[in-house]
PDB file of C-alpha atoms in Angstrom:
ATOM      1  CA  UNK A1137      -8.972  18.800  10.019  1.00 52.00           C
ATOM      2  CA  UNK A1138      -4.952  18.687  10.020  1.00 62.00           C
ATOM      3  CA  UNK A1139      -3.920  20.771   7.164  1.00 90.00           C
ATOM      4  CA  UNK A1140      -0.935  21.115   5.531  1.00 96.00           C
ATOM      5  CA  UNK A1141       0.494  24.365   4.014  1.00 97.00           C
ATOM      6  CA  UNK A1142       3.617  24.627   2.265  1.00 98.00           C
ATOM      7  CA  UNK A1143       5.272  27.659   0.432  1.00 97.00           C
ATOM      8  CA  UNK A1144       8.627  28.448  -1.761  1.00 98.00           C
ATOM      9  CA  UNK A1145       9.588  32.019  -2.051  1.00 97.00           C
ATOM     10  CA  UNK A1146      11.189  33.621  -4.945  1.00 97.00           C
ATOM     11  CA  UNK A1147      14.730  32.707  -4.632  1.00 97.00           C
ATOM     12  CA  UNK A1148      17.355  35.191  -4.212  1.00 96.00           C
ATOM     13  CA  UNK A1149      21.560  35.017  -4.547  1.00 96.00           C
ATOM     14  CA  UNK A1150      21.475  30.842  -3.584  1.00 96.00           C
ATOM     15  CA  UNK A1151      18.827  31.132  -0.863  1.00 97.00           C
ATOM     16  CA  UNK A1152      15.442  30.119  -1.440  1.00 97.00           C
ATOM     17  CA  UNK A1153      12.805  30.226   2.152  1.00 98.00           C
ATOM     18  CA  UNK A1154      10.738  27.108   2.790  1.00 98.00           C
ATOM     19  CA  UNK A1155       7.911  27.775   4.928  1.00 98.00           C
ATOM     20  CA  UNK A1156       5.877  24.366   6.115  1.00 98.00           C
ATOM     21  CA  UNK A1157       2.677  25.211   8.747  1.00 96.00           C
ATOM     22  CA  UNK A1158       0.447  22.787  10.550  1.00 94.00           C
ATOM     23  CA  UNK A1159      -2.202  23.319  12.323  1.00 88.00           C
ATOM     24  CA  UNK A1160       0.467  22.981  15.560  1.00 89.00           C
ATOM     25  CA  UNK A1161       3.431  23.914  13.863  1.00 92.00           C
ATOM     26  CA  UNK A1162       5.468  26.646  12.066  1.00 95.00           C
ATOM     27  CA  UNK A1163       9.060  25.528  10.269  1.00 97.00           C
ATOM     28  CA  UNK A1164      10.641  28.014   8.583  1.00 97.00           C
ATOM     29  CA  UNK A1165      14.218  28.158   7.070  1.00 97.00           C
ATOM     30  CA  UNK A1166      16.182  29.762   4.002  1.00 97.00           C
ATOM     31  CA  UNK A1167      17.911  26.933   2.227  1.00 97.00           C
ATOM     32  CA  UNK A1168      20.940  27.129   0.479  1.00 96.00           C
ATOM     33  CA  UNK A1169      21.665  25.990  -3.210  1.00 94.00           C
ATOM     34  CA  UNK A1170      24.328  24.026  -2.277  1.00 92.00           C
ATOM     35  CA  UNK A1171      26.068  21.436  -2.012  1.00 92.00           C
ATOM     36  CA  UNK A1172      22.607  20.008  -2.429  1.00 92.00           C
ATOM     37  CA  UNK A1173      20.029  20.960  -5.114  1.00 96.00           C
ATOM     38  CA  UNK A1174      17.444  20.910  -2.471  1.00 97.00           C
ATOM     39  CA  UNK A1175      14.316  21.832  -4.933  1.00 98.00           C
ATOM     40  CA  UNK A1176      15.319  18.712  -7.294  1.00 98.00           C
ATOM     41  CA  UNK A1177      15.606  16.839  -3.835  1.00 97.00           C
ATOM     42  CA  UNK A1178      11.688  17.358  -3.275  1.00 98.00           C
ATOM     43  CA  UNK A1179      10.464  16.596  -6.396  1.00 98.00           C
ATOM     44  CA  UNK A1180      12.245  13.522  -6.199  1.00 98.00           C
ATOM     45  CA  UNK A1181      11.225  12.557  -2.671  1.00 98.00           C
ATOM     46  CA  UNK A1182       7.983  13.494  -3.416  1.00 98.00           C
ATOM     47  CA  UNK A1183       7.673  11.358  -6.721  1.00 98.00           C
ATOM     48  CA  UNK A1184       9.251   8.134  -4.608  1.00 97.00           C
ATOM     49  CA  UNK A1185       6.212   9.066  -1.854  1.00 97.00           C
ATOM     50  CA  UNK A1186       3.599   8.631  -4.529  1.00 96.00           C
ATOM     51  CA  UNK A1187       5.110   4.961  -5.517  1.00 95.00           C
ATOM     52  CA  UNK A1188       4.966   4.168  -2.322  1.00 92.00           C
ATOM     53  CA  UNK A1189       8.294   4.179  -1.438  1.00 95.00           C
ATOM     54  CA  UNK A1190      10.093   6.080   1.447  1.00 96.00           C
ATOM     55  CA  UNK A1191      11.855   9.764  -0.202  1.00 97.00           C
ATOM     56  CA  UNK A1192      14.128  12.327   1.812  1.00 97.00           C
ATOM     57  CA  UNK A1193      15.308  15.496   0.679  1.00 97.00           C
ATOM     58  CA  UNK A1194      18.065  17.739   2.245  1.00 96.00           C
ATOM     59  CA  UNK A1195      18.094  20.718   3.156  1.00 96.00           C
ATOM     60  CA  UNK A1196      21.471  22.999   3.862  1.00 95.00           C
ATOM     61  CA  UNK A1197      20.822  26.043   6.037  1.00 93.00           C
ATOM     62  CA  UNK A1198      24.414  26.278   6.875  1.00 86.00           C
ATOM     63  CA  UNK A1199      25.189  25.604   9.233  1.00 88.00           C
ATOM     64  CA  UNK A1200      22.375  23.439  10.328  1.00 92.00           C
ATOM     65  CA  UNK A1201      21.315  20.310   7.875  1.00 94.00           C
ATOM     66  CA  UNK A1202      17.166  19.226   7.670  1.00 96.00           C
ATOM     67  CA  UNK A1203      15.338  16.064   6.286  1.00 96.00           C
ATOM     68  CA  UNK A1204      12.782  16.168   4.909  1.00 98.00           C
ATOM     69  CA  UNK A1205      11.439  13.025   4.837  1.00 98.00           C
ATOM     70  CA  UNK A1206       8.341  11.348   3.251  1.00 98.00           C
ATOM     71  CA  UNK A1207       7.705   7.481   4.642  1.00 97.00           C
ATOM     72  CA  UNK A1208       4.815   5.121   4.448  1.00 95.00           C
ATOM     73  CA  UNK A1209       3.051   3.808   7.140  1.00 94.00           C
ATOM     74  CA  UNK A1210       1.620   0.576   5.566  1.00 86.00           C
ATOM     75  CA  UNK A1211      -0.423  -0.452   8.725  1.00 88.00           C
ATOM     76  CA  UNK A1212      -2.560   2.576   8.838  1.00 90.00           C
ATOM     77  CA  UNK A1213      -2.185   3.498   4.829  1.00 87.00           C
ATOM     78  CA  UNK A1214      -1.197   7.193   5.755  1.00 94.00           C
ATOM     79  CA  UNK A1215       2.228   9.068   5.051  1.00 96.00           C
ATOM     80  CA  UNK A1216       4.739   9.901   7.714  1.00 97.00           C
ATOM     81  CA  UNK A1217       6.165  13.407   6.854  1.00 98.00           C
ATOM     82  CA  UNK A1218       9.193  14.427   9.289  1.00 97.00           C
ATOM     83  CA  UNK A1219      11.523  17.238   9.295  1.00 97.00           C
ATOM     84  CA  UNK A1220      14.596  16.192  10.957  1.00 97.00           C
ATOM     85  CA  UNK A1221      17.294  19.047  12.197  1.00 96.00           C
ATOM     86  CA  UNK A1222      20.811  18.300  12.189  1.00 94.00           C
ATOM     87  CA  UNK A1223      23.451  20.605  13.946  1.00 87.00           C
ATOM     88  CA  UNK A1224      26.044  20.159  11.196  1.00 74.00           C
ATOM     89  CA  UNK A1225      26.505  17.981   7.496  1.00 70.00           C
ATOM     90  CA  UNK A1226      27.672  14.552   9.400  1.00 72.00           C
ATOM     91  CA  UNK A1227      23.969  13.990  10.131  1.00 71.00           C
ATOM     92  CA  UNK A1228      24.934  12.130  13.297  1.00 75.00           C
ATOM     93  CA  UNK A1229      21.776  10.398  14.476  1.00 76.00           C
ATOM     94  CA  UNK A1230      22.569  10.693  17.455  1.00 81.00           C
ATOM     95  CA  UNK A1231      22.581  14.619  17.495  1.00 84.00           C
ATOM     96  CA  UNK A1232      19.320  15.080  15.623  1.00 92.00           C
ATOM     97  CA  UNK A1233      15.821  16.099  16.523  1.00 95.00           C
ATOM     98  CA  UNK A1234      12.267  16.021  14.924  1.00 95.00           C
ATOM     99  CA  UNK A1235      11.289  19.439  14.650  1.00 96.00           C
ATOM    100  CA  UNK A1236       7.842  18.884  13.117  1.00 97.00           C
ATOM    101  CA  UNK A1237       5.755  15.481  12.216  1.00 96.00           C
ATOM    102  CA  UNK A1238       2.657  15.242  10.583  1.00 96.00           C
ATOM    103  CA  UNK A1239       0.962  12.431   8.939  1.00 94.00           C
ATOM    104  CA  UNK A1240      -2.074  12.528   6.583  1.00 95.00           C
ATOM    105  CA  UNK A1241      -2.669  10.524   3.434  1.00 94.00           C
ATOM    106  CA  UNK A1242      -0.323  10.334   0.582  1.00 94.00           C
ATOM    107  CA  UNK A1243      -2.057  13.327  -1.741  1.00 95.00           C
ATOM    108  CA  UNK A1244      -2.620  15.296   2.113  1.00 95.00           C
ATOM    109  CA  UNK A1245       0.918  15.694   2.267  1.00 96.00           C
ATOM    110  CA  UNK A1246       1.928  15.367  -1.675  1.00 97.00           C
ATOM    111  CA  UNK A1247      -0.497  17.774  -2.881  1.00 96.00           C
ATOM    112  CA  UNK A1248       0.978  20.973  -0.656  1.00 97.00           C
ATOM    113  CA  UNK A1249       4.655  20.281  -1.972  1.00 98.00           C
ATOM    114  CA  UNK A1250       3.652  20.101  -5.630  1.00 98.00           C
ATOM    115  CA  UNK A1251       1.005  22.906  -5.598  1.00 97.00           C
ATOM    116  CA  UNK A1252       4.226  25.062  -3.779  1.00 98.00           C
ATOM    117  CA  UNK A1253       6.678  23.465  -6.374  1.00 98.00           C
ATOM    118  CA  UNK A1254       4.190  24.189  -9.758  1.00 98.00           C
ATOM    119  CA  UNK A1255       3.474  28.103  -7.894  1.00 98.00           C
ATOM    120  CA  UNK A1256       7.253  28.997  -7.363  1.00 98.00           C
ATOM    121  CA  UNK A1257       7.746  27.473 -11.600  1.00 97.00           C
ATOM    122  CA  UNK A1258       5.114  29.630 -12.581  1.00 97.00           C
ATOM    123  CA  UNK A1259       5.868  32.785 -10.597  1.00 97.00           C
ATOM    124  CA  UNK A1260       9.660  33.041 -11.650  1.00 96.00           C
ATOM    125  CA  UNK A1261      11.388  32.047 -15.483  1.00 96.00           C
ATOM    126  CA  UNK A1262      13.572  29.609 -15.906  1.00 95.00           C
ATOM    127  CA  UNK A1263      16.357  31.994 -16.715  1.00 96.00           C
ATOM    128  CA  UNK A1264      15.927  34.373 -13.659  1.00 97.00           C
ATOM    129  CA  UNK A1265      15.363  30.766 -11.395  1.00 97.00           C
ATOM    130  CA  UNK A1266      18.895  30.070 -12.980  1.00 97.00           C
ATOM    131  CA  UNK A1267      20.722  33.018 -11.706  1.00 96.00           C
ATOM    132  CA  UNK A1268      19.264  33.166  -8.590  1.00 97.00           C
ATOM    133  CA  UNK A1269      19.791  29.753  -7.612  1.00 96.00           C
ATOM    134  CA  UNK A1270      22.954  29.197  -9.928  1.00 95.00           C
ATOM    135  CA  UNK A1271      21.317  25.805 -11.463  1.00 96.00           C
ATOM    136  CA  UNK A1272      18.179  25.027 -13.485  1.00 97.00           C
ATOM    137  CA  UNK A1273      14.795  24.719 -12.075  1.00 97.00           C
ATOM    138  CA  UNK A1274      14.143  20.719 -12.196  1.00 97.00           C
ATOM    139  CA  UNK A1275      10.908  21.090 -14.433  1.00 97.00           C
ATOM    140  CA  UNK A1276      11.555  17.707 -15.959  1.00 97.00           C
ATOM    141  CA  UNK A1277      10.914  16.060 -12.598  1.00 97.00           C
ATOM    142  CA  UNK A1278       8.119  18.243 -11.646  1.00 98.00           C
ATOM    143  CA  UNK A1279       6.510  16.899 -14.839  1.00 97.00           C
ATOM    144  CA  UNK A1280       6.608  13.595 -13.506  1.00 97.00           C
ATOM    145  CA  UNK A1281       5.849  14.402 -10.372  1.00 98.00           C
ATOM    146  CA  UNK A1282       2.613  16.076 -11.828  1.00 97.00           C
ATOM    147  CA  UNK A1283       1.827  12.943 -13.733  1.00 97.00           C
ATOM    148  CA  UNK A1284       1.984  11.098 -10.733  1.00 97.00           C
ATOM    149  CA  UNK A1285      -0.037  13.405  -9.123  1.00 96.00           C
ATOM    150  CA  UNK A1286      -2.823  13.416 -11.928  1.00 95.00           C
ATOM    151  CA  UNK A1287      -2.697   9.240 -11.580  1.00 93.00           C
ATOM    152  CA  UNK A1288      -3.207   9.258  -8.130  1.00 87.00           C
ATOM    153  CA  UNK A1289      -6.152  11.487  -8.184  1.00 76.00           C
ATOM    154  CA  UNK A1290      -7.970   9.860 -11.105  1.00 68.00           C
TER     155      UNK A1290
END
């Protein structure tokens, strides 16, 4: 079985590490708080994955860019989850490169991110997720994110 494992750690002074491992690949990277609010980013793509519809987040490592990004692949009814590296922030096709793929069903590749997502808002208070990352932890869209989770799994 192809498994999917995602964690968050605690974030420190703007930086917080994503760590995504298949069962043939390891991506790891600290990602910066900005320009992008890359946490806010997931939940989102993640909540327009569950409806169905295509989501990407970025990801600034500075001075490398990443996608992360969640499509639909109607014909087979699995999800399409692709992290895409750019050298720079013009995310010129033409210089980027897949460095990991995996595809699984919706919740395979859903559940990870939120379960990562709901252990990182649960680990760390809002206040101290504040200062570390210099903006608010986006519990709102978790919520719905949750809700879309607890649909799907009914």
């Amino acid at each position: 079985i192809y498994r999917l494992q995602i964690s968050l750690s605690n974030p420190q002074n703007g930086w917080i590490e994503l760590a995504v491992n298949t069962t043939e690949d390891v991506f790891k990277e600290a990602v910066s708080f900005t320009p992008i609010d890359f946490i806010l980013e997931l939940a989102k793509a993640l909540s327009l994955a569950m409806q169905g519809v295509d989501g990407v987040a970025v990801a600034s490592c500075e001075p490398f860019s990443y996608e992360l990004t969640f499509s639909e692949m109607r014909a087979t009814n699995m999800t399409l989850f692709q992290i895409v590296k750019y050298p720079d922030w013009k995310k010129n096709r033409k210089s980027a490169c897949v460095v990991l793929s995996f595809q699984a069903t919706k919740l395979g590749i859903v559940l990870p991110f939120w379960r990562a997502l709901r252990s990182l808002e649960g680990r760390i208070s809002a206040t101290e997720y504040c200062e570390a990352m210099r903006r608010d932890f986006p519990s709102s869209c978790l919520q719905r994110l949750s809700q879309l989770v607890s649909d799907q799994r009914l």
